[in-house]
Coordinates of N, CA and C and ligand atoms in Angstrom, one line a residue:
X1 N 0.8 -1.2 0.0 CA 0.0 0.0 0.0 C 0.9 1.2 0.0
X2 N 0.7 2.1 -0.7 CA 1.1 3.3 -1.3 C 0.4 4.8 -1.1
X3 N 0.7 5.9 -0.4 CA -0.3 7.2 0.4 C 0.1 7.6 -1.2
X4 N -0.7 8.6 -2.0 CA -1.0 9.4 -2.4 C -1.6 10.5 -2.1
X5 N -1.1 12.0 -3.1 CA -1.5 13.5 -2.3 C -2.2 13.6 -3.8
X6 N -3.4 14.2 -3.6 CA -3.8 14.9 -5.2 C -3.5 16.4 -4.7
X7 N -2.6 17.1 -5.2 CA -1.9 18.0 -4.9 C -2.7 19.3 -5.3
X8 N -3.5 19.0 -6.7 CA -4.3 19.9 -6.7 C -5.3 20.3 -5.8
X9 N -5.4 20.1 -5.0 CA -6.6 20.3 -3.9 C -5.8 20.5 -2.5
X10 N -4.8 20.1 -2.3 CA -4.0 20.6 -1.1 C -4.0 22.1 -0.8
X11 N -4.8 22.3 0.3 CA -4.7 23.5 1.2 C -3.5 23.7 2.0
X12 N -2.5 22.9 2.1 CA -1.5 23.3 2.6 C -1.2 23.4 4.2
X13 N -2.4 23.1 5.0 CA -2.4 22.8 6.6 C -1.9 22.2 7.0
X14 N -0.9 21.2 6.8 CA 0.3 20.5 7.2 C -0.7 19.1 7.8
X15 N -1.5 19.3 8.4 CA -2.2 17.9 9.2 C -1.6 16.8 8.5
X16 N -1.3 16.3 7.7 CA -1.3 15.1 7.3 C 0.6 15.0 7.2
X17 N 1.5 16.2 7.4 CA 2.9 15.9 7.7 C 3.2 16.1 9.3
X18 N 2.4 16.5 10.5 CA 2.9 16.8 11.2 C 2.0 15.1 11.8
X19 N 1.0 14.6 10.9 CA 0.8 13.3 12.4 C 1.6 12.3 11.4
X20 N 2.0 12.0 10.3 CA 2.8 10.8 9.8 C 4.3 11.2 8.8
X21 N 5.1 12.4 9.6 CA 6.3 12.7 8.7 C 6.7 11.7 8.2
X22 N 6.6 10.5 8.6 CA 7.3 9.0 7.8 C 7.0 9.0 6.2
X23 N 5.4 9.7 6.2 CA 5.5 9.4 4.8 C 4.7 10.6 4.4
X24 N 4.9 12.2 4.8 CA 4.2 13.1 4.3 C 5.4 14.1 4.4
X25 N 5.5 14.8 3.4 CA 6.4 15.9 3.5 C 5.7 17.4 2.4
X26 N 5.8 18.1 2.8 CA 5.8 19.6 1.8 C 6.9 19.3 0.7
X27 N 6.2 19.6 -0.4 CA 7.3 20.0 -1.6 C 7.8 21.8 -1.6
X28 N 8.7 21.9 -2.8 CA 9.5 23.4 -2.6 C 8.1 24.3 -3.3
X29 N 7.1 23.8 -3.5 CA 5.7 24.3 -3.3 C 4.7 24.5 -2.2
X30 N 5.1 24.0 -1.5 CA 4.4 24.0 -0.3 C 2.9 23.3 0.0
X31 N 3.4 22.2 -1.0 CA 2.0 21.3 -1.0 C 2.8 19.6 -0.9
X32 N 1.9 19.1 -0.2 CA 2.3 17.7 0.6 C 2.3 16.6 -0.4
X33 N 3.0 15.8 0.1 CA 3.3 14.7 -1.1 C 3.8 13.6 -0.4
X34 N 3.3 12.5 -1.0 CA 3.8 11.3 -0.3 C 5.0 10.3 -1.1
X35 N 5.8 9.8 0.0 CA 7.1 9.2 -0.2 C 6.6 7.8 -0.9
X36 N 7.2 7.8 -2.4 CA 7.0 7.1 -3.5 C 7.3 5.5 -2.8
X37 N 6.9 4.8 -1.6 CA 7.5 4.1 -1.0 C 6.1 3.1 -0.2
X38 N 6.1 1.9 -0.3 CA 4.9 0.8 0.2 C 5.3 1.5 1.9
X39 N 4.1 1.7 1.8 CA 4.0 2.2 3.5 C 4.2 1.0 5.0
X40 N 5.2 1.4 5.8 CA 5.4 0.3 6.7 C 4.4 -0.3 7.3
X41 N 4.3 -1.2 8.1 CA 3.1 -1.5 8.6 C 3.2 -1.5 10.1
X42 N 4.0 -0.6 10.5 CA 3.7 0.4 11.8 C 3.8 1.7 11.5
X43 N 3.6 2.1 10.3 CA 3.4 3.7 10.1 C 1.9 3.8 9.5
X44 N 1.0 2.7 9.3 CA 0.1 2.8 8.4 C -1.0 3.4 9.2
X45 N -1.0 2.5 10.8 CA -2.1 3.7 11.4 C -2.0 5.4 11.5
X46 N -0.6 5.7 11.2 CA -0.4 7.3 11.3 C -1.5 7.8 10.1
X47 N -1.0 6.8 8.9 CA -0.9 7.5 7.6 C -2.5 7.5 7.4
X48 N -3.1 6.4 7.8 CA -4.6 6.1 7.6 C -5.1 7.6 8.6
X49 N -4.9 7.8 9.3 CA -5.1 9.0 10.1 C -5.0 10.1 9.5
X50 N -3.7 10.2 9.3 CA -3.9 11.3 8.1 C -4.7 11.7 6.9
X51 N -5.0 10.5 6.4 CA -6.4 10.7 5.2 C -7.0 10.4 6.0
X52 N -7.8 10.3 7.3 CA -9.0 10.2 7.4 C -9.0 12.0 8.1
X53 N -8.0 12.7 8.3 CA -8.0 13.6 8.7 C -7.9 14.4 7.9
X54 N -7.5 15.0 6.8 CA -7.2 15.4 5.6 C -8.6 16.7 5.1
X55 N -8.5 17.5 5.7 CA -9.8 18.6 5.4 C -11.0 18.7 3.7
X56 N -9.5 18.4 3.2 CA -10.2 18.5 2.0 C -9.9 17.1 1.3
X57 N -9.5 15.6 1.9 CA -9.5 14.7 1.2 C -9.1 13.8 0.0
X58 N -7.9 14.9 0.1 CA -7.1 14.5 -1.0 C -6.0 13.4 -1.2
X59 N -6.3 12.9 0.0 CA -5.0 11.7 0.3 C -5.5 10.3 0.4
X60 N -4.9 9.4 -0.5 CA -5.9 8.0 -0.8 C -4.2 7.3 -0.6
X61 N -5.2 6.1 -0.2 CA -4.0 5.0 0.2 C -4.9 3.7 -0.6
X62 N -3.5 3.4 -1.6 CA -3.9 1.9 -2.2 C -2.9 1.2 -2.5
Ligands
LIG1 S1 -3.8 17.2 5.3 FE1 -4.5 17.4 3.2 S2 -4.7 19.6 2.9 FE2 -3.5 19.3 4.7 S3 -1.3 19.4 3.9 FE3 -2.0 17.2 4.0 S4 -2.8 16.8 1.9 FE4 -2.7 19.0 2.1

């Protein structure tokens, strides 16, 4: 499983890099993006947290 950011829709509120920095970071745009990388499976509850927290929903895990 793999986090995706649809970047066009990122508001920029960090929520989703400050609860799972393992796999969310700002680009030199200032919009969040996830690490091209199968998600661990002790980071996944962060990361599921993060898209379920995600204001505007732009972050899918598959
Ligand atoms: S939680 Fe959503 S809106 Fe906020 S920085 Fe992350 S992807 Fe962007």
């Amino acid at each position: 499983m793999k986090a995706h950011v649809d970047q066009s829709g990122c508001i920029s509120c960090a929520l989703c890099v400050d609860t799972c920095p393992e796999i969310f970071h700002f680009n030199k745009d200032a919009k969040a993006e996830a690490v091209d990388k199968k998600i661990p499976s002790d980071a996944m509850d962060l990361a599921e947290r993060a898209r379920d927290g995600c204001p505007v929903s732009v972050i899918s895990i598959q």
